[in-house]
Amino acid sequence: MDWLLTPGPVRLHPKALEALSRPQLHHRTEPARALFLKARSLLREAFRTQGEVLILTGSGTLAMEALVWNLFVPGERVLVPVYGKFSERFAEIAESAGLEVDRLELPYGQVPSPDQVARPGYQGLLLVHSETSTGAMVDLPALARAFKEANPEGLVGADMVTSLLVREVALEAWGVDAAASGSQKGLMCPPGLGFVALSPWALERLRPRGYYLNLSRELKAQREGESAWTPAINLVGAVAAVLEEVLPKLPEHLALKAWQNDLLYRVGAELGLSPVPEVPSPAVAAFYLPEGVSYQKVKEAFARRQAVIAGGQGPLKGRVFRLSLMGYYNRYEALGVAALFREAFADILPAS
């Protein structure tokens, strides 16, 4: 068995594996409807919203696109800070939807400040909470508050793909109107589901476009425990099973994820590695490669120990490597990964 140390997909939760071992369920039956409604209720609790969470069959990127296409219309002006590959993707999605996009370009690894987004004249702000490509985390409540002080009618949309069930999140309490996430990260399930969380105010502002991604059509069906199109219903069951297990002890789970990621950074510091993010997310640890060491060499050192890691993206490709314990790892397995990390670099770095 490989140690899956990538920031998605991740090592699956046992409750997900158990749910996925069950026979195929037909999605237009009463058991499926009950399961769908249960999953939606648990997701509302996870996102901390009094609004709605829609389950879509697709990736986190699909959820990001659905958010943009259903809350904004062509010609509207949005501010999109770009500080990593996924915030750049948010900008590209908004541009493809016909929006007027003002990019706030920052070096990868840095994060925007409230002062930088407190600009009037925008209908929306699109942010990535946990930027997986750099390991950085933004202060989402502070950014949303600063933006809305300058744009009281503006909508704040957030990518919570690698913060949901990894770090505390909230919609209304944080001033966030809509959020996107997926099944293959902090929820410790396989890829295949995207989620769009909508606050009560965002629900009032829905302006649906498109066919498959029409959220008004989805909302009507999902309130009845169905979906507009064929859902990955067995994955829905896996998500419900994991949430039912994790949510009652969420503070302990979040504390474990924070401790595990900090452990990776502490090992990196012991090895003399430089971290990429100025403000680290608990979802992933990102390090610059030592001078003269290629990513291929690091990847192979981990692979010899049956471990799979991730490299850099965009301008960081070939310059960084990333490790994640976002999946199902307990404290003692994390300590084992720390030992593996040290051992792999003993092969790479010359003895001093």
Short mmCIF file of C-alpha atoms in Angstrom, two decimals:
data_model
loop_
_atom_site.label_atom_id
_atom_site.label_comp_id
_atom_site.label_asym_id
_atom_site.label_seq_id
_atom_site.Cartn_x
_atom_site.Cartn_y
_atom_site.Cartn_z
CA MET A 1 0.00 0.00 0.00
CA ASP A 2 1.34 3.43 -0.92
CA TRP A 3 1.34 6.28 1.56
CA LEU A 4 -0.79 8.88 -0.22
CA LEU A 5 0.74 12.19 0.88
CA THR A 6 -0.78 14.36 -1.83
CA PRO A 7 -3.19 17.27 -1.24
CA GLY A 8 -5.94 15.47 -3.11
CA PRO A 9 -6.98 12.86 -3.74
CA VAL A 10 -6.27 11.70 -0.20
CA ARG A 11 -6.25 8.58 1.93
CA LEU A 12 -9.89 7.55 2.38
CA HIS A 13 -11.76 7.49 5.67
CA PRO A 14 -12.80 3.97 6.79
CA LYS A 15 -16.44 5.11 6.87
CA ALA A 16 -16.13 6.11 3.20
CA LEU A 17 -14.67 2.71 2.31
CA GLU A 18 -17.46 0.97 4.20
CA ALA A 19 -20.16 3.00 2.46
CA LEU A 20 -18.62 2.41 -0.97
CA SER A 21 -18.61 -1.36 -0.41
CA ARG A 22 -22.42 -1.43 -0.38
CA PRO A 23 -24.45 -2.44 -3.46
CA GLN A 24 -25.35 0.16 -6.06
CA LEU A 25 -28.32 2.27 -5.00
CA HIS A 26 -30.84 3.57 -7.54
CA HIS A 27 -31.05 7.33 -7.22
CA ARG A 28 -34.84 7.56 -7.81
CA THR A 29 -35.83 5.50 -4.78
CA GLU A 30 -36.88 6.42 -1.25
CA PRO A 31 -33.65 5.12 0.37
CA ALA A 32 -31.64 7.28 -2.05
CA ARG A 33 -33.78 10.35 -1.35
CA ALA A 34 -33.35 9.89 2.40
CA LEU A 35 -29.59 9.54 1.95
CA PHE A 36 -29.39 12.63 -0.26
CA LEU A 37 -31.33 14.75 2.24
CA LYS A 38 -29.16 13.47 5.07
CA ALA A 39 -25.96 14.38 3.20
CA ARG A 40 -27.27 17.87 2.42
CA SER A 41 -28.20 18.47 6.05
CA LEU A 42 -24.74 17.37 7.24
CA LEU A 43 -23.05 19.54 4.61
CA ARG A 44 -25.03 22.57 5.80
CA GLU A 45 -23.65 21.89 9.26
CA ALA A 46 -20.11 21.51 7.90
CA PHE A 47 -20.27 24.79 5.96
CA ARG A 48 -22.08 26.48 8.89
CA THR A 49 -24.83 28.01 6.81
CA GLN A 50 -28.55 28.57 7.25
CA GLY A 51 -28.83 28.50 3.47
CA GLU A 52 -28.52 25.54 1.12
CA VAL A 53 -25.76 23.21 -0.02
CA LEU A 54 -26.12 21.68 -3.48
CA ILE A 55 -24.40 18.41 -4.36
CA LEU A 56 -23.11 18.26 -7.94
CA THR A 57 -21.55 15.32 -9.75
CA GLY A 58 -18.15 16.63 -10.80
CA SER A 59 -15.01 18.16 -9.32
CA GLY A 60 -14.35 21.14 -7.10
CA THR A 61 -13.67 23.15 -10.25
CA LEU A 62 -17.20 22.34 -11.44
CA ALA A 63 -18.51 23.76 -8.16
CA MET A 64 -16.40 26.91 -8.61
CA GLU A 65 -17.79 27.39 -12.11
CA ALA A 66 -21.36 26.78 -10.96
CA LEU A 67 -20.92 29.42 -8.24
CA VAL A 68 -19.70 32.05 -10.70
CA TRP A 69 -22.19 31.30 -13.48
CA ASN A 70 -25.21 31.39 -11.16
CA LEU A 71 -24.42 34.49 -9.09
CA PHE A 72 -23.03 36.88 -11.70
CA VAL A 73 -24.02 37.98 -15.20
CA PRO A 74 -21.77 39.02 -18.10
CA GLY A 75 -20.34 42.49 -17.77
CA GLU A 76 -20.36 42.59 -13.97
CA ARG A 77 -17.11 43.58 -12.35
CA VAL A 78 -15.36 41.24 -9.90
CA LEU A 79 -12.10 41.47 -7.97
CA VAL A 80 -9.99 38.31 -7.94
CA PRO A 81 -6.74 38.27 -5.97
CA VAL A 82 -4.34 35.81 -7.63
CA TYR A 83 -1.82 34.23 -5.27
CA GLY A 84 -1.64 30.64 -6.54
CA LYS A 85 -2.82 28.25 -9.22
CA PHE A 86 -6.36 27.90 -7.89
CA SER A 87 -6.97 31.60 -7.37
CA GLU A 88 -5.76 32.01 -10.95
CA ARG A 89 -8.33 29.37 -11.94
CA PHE A 90 -11.08 31.41 -10.22
CA ALA A 91 -10.07 34.39 -12.36
CA GLU A 92 -10.12 32.28 -15.53
CA ILE A 93 -13.58 30.91 -14.69
CA ALA A 94 -14.90 34.44 -14.14
CA GLU A 95 -13.41 35.58 -17.45
CA SER A 96 -14.96 32.60 -19.25
CA ALA A 97 -18.35 33.62 -17.76
CA GLY A 98 -18.08 37.05 -19.40
CA LEU A 99 -17.30 39.01 -16.25
CA GLU A 100 -15.03 42.03 -16.10
CA VAL A 101 -12.20 40.64 -13.97
CA ASP A 102 -9.71 42.81 -12.11
CA ARG A 103 -6.83 40.60 -11.04
CA LEU A 104 -4.86 41.55 -7.96
CA GLU A 105 -1.59 39.78 -8.75
CA LEU A 106 0.56 38.65 -5.83
CA PRO A 107 3.67 36.45 -5.74
CA TYR A 108 2.78 32.79 -5.21
CA GLY A 109 2.99 32.08 -1.48
CA GLN A 110 1.83 35.51 -0.36
CA VAL A 111 -1.77 36.33 0.60
CA PRO A 112 -3.91 39.46 0.07
CA SER A 113 -4.52 41.91 2.92
CA PRO A 114 -7.86 43.51 3.82
CA ASP A 115 -6.61 46.89 2.60
CA GLN A 116 -5.97 45.44 -0.85
CA VAL A 117 -9.57 44.26 -1.33
CA ALA A 118 -11.28 47.30 0.21
CA ARG A 119 -11.94 48.76 -3.24
CA PRO A 120 -15.36 50.12 -4.25
CA GLY A 121 -17.06 49.49 -7.57
CA TYR A 122 -17.34 45.70 -7.62
CA GLN A 123 -20.24 43.26 -7.74
CA GLY A 124 -18.13 40.44 -6.34
CA LEU A 125 -14.94 39.22 -4.71
CA LEU A 126 -13.64 35.71 -5.44
CA LEU A 127 -11.13 34.20 -3.01
CA VAL A 128 -9.42 30.88 -2.36
CA HIS A 129 -9.46 30.18 1.37
CA SER A 130 -6.72 27.53 1.34
CA GLU A 131 -4.48 27.89 -1.73
CA THR A 132 -3.38 24.30 -2.25
CA SER A 133 -0.69 25.12 -4.81
CA THR A 134 1.32 27.16 -2.30
CA GLY A 135 0.07 25.96 1.07
CA ALA A 136 -1.13 29.47 1.95
CA MET A 137 -4.27 30.43 3.88
CA VAL A 138 -6.04 33.78 3.75
CA ASP A 139 -7.90 35.54 6.56
CA LEU A 140 -11.26 35.02 4.91
CA PRO A 141 -13.48 36.83 7.48
CA ALA A 142 -11.24 39.92 7.46
CA LEU A 143 -11.12 40.03 3.66
CA ALA A 144 -14.89 39.58 3.30
CA ARG A 145 -15.53 42.30 5.88
CA ALA A 146 -13.17 44.79 4.20
CA PHE A 147 -14.65 44.14 0.76
CA LYS A 148 -18.24 44.52 1.95
CA GLU A 149 -17.47 47.78 3.73
CA ALA A 150 -16.48 49.16 0.31
CA ASN A 151 -19.16 47.20 -1.63
CA PRO A 152 -22.24 46.70 0.60
CA GLU A 153 -24.18 44.95 -2.19
CA GLY A 154 -21.22 42.88 -3.37
CA LEU A 155 -21.10 39.09 -3.14
CA VAL A 156 -18.16 37.18 -1.68
CA GLY A 157 -17.49 33.76 -3.18
CA ALA A 158 -14.89 31.41 -1.69
CA ASP A 159 -13.10 28.27 -2.79
CA MET A 160 -13.14 26.09 0.33
CA VAL A 161 -11.94 22.99 -1.50
CA THR A 162 -9.08 22.29 0.93
CA SER A 163 -10.39 24.05 4.01
CA LEU A 164 -13.71 22.25 4.53
CA LEU A 165 -13.19 19.75 7.38
CA VAL A 166 -9.55 20.82 7.64
CA ARG A 167 -9.94 24.29 9.13
CA GLU A 168 -12.91 26.06 10.71
CA VAL A 169 -15.20 27.52 8.04
CA ALA A 170 -18.44 29.50 8.07
CA LEU A 171 -20.60 31.34 5.58
CA GLU A 172 -22.87 33.97 7.14
CA ALA A 173 -20.75 34.43 10.29
CA TRP A 174 -17.75 35.27 8.11
CA GLY A 175 -19.55 37.43 5.55
CA VAL A 176 -19.16 34.78 2.84
CA ASP A 177 -22.14 34.43 0.50
CA ALA A 178 -21.20 31.31 -1.43
CA ALA A 179 -18.53 28.62 -1.27
CA ALA A 180 -17.33 25.73 -3.41
CA SER A 181 -15.73 22.48 -2.26
CA GLY A 182 -15.29 18.85 -3.26
CA SER A 183 -15.34 15.30 -1.93
CA GLN A 184 -11.69 14.29 -2.42
CA LYS A 185 -9.94 16.57 0.07
CA GLY A 186 -10.85 17.16 3.73
CA LEU A 187 -13.95 14.96 3.43
CA MET A 188 -11.63 11.98 2.84
CA CYS A 189 -13.78 10.51 0.04
CA PRO A 190 -12.96 9.70 -3.59
CA PRO A 191 -13.13 12.41 -6.29
CA GLY A 192 -16.46 12.88 -8.01
CA LEU A 193 -18.63 15.33 -6.07
CA GLY A 194 -18.61 19.13 -5.96
CA PHE A 195 -20.53 21.19 -3.43
CA VAL A 196 -21.92 24.72 -3.72
CA ALA A 197 -22.96 26.31 -0.42
CA LEU A 198 -25.27 29.33 -0.71
CA SER A 199 -26.18 31.71 2.11
CA PRO A 200 -29.79 32.91 2.37
CA TRP A 201 -28.77 36.19 0.72
CA ALA A 202 -27.03 34.38 -2.15
CA LEU A 203 -30.17 32.32 -2.69
CA GLU A 204 -32.11 35.56 -3.19
CA ARG A 205 -29.48 36.72 -5.70
CA LEU A 206 -29.41 33.57 -7.85
CA ARG A 207 -29.38 34.36 -11.56
CA PRO A 208 -28.97 30.92 -13.10
CA ARG A 209 -27.44 30.32 -16.48
CA GLY A 210 -26.58 27.22 -18.43
CA TYR A 211 -28.14 23.78 -18.47
CA TYR A 212 -26.23 21.21 -16.42
CA LEU A 213 -25.01 23.85 -13.93
CA ASN A 214 -28.37 25.60 -13.49
CA LEU A 215 -28.54 25.83 -9.70
CA SER A 216 -32.20 26.89 -9.56
CA ARG A 217 -33.13 23.64 -11.28
CA GLU A 218 -30.87 21.73 -8.88
CA LEU A 219 -32.29 23.51 -5.86
CA LYS A 220 -35.85 22.54 -6.77
CA ALA A 221 -34.89 18.87 -7.18
CA GLN A 222 -32.55 18.64 -4.21
CA ARG A 223 -35.07 20.06 -1.76
CA GLU A 224 -37.04 16.87 -2.54
CA GLY A 225 -34.04 14.59 -2.05
CA GLU A 226 -33.27 14.18 -5.74
CA SER A 227 -30.98 15.86 -8.24
CA ALA A 228 -31.68 17.29 -11.66
CA TRP A 229 -29.31 14.79 -13.27
CA THR A 230 -28.00 11.34 -12.38
CA PRO A 231 -25.91 11.76 -9.22
CA ALA A 232 -22.96 9.71 -8.00
CA ILE A 233 -25.28 8.43 -5.28
CA ASN A 234 -22.84 5.95 -3.72
CA LEU A 235 -20.36 8.81 -3.25
CA VAL A 236 -23.14 10.81 -1.61
CA GLY A 237 -23.48 7.92 0.84
CA ALA A 238 -19.74 8.00 1.54
CA VAL A 239 -19.82 11.75 2.23
CA ALA A 240 -22.78 11.33 4.60
CA ALA A 241 -21.02 8.51 6.46
CA VAL A 242 -17.81 10.52 6.96
CA LEU A 243 -19.63 13.67 8.06
CA GLU A 244 -21.77 11.70 10.50
CA GLU A 245 -18.58 10.36 12.07
CA VAL A 246 -16.46 13.55 12.07
CA LEU A 247 -18.87 16.43 12.80
CA PRO A 248 -19.69 15.44 16.42
CA LYS A 249 -15.98 15.71 17.24
CA LEU A 250 -15.01 18.40 14.75
CA PRO A 251 -12.87 20.54 17.13
CA GLU A 252 -10.67 17.53 17.93
CA HIS A 253 -10.44 16.61 14.25
CA LEU A 254 -9.40 20.14 13.24
CA ALA A 255 -6.83 20.26 16.03
CA LEU A 256 -5.35 16.97 14.79
CA LYS A 257 -5.08 18.24 11.21
CA ALA A 258 -3.37 21.44 12.42
CA TRP A 259 -0.91 19.45 14.57
CA GLN A 260 -0.11 17.04 11.74
CA ASN A 261 0.64 19.79 9.23
CA ASP A 262 2.72 21.68 11.80
CA LEU A 263 4.67 18.45 12.36
CA LEU A 264 5.59 18.38 8.66
CA TYR A 265 6.80 21.98 8.84
CA ARG A 266 8.83 21.22 11.97
CA VAL A 267 10.55 18.33 10.19
CA GLY A 268 11.18 20.60 7.19
CA ALA A 269 12.79 23.18 9.47
CA GLU A 270 15.03 20.46 10.99
CA LEU A 271 16.15 19.61 7.46
CA GLY A 272 16.83 23.25 6.57
CA LEU A 273 13.96 23.48 4.06
CA SER A 274 12.28 26.81 3.34
CA PRO A 275 8.46 26.95 3.49
CA VAL A 276 6.56 28.44 0.55
CA PRO A 277 3.60 30.19 2.25
CA GLU A 278 3.82 33.29 4.40
CA VAL A 279 0.65 32.14 6.22
CA PRO A 280 0.39 28.32 6.16
CA SER A 281 -2.83 26.36 5.70
CA PRO A 282 -3.29 23.15 7.72
CA ALA A 283 -4.17 21.33 4.50
CA VAL A 284 -0.71 21.03 2.94
CA ALA A 285 2.96 21.67 3.69
CA ALA A 286 4.84 23.23 0.77
CA PHE A 287 8.63 23.56 0.68
CA TYR A 288 11.12 25.02 -1.76
CA LEU A 289 13.51 22.43 -3.16
CA PRO A 290 17.05 22.69 -1.81
CA GLU A 291 19.56 24.24 -4.19
CA GLY A 292 20.77 21.70 -6.74
CA VAL A 293 18.06 19.14 -5.88
CA SER A 294 15.41 18.32 -8.50
CA TYR A 295 11.80 17.48 -7.77
CA GLN A 296 12.32 14.15 -9.54
CA LYS A 297 15.01 13.21 -7.03
CA VAL A 298 12.74 14.07 -4.09
CA LYS A 299 9.81 12.25 -5.65
CA GLU A 300 11.92 9.12 -6.19
CA ALA A 301 13.26 9.17 -2.61
CA PHE A 302 9.68 9.15 -1.29
CA ALA A 303 8.59 6.56 -3.88
CA ARG A 304 11.29 4.16 -2.67
CA ARG A 305 9.42 4.26 0.62
CA GLN A 306 6.03 3.65 -1.06
CA ALA A 307 5.00 7.29 -0.61
CA VAL A 308 3.36 9.52 -3.22
CA ILE A 309 3.95 13.28 -3.01
CA ALA A 310 3.07 16.32 -5.15
CA GLY A 311 5.18 18.85 -7.00
CA GLY A 312 4.70 22.51 -7.81
CA GLN A 313 2.17 24.12 -10.14
CA GLY A 314 2.34 27.16 -12.40
CA PRO A 315 5.46 29.25 -11.74
CA LEU A 316 6.37 26.95 -8.82
CA LYS A 317 6.63 23.87 -11.05
CA GLY A 318 10.07 22.33 -10.58
CA ARG A 319 10.77 24.61 -7.60
CA VAL A 320 8.74 23.11 -4.75
CA PHE A 321 7.34 19.88 -3.37
CA ARG A 322 4.18 19.40 -1.30
CA LEU A 323 3.14 16.93 1.40
CA SER A 324 -0.30 16.53 2.95
CA LEU A 325 -1.88 14.57 5.79
CA MET A 326 -5.34 15.92 4.92
CA GLY A 327 -6.61 12.38 4.46
CA TYR A 328 -7.30 9.77 7.12
CA TYR A 329 -4.16 9.67 9.30
CA ASN A 330 -4.07 9.35 13.07
CA ARG A 331 -1.43 10.91 15.31
CA TYR A 332 0.88 7.89 15.28
CA GLU A 333 0.70 7.40 11.53
CA ALA A 334 1.65 11.08 11.17
CA LEU A 335 4.71 10.47 13.34
CA GLY A 336 5.59 7.60 11.00
CA VAL A 337 5.28 9.92 8.00
CA ALA A 338 7.59 12.39 9.77
CA ALA A 339 10.18 9.61 10.14
CA LEU A 340 9.73 8.70 6.48
CA PHE A 341 10.24 12.39 5.54
CA ARG A 342 13.54 12.53 7.50
CA GLU A 343 14.73 9.25 6.02
CA ALA A 344 13.93 10.28 2.45
CA PHE A 345 15.97 13.46 2.84
CA ALA A 346 18.84 11.55 4.41
CA ASP A 347 19.17 9.97 0.94
CA ILE A 348 18.96 13.36 -0.78
CA LEU A 349 21.08 15.74 1.31
CA PRO A 350 24.76 15.11 1.94
CA ALA A 351 25.66 14.37 5.56
CA SER A 352 27.04 17.42 7.31
#
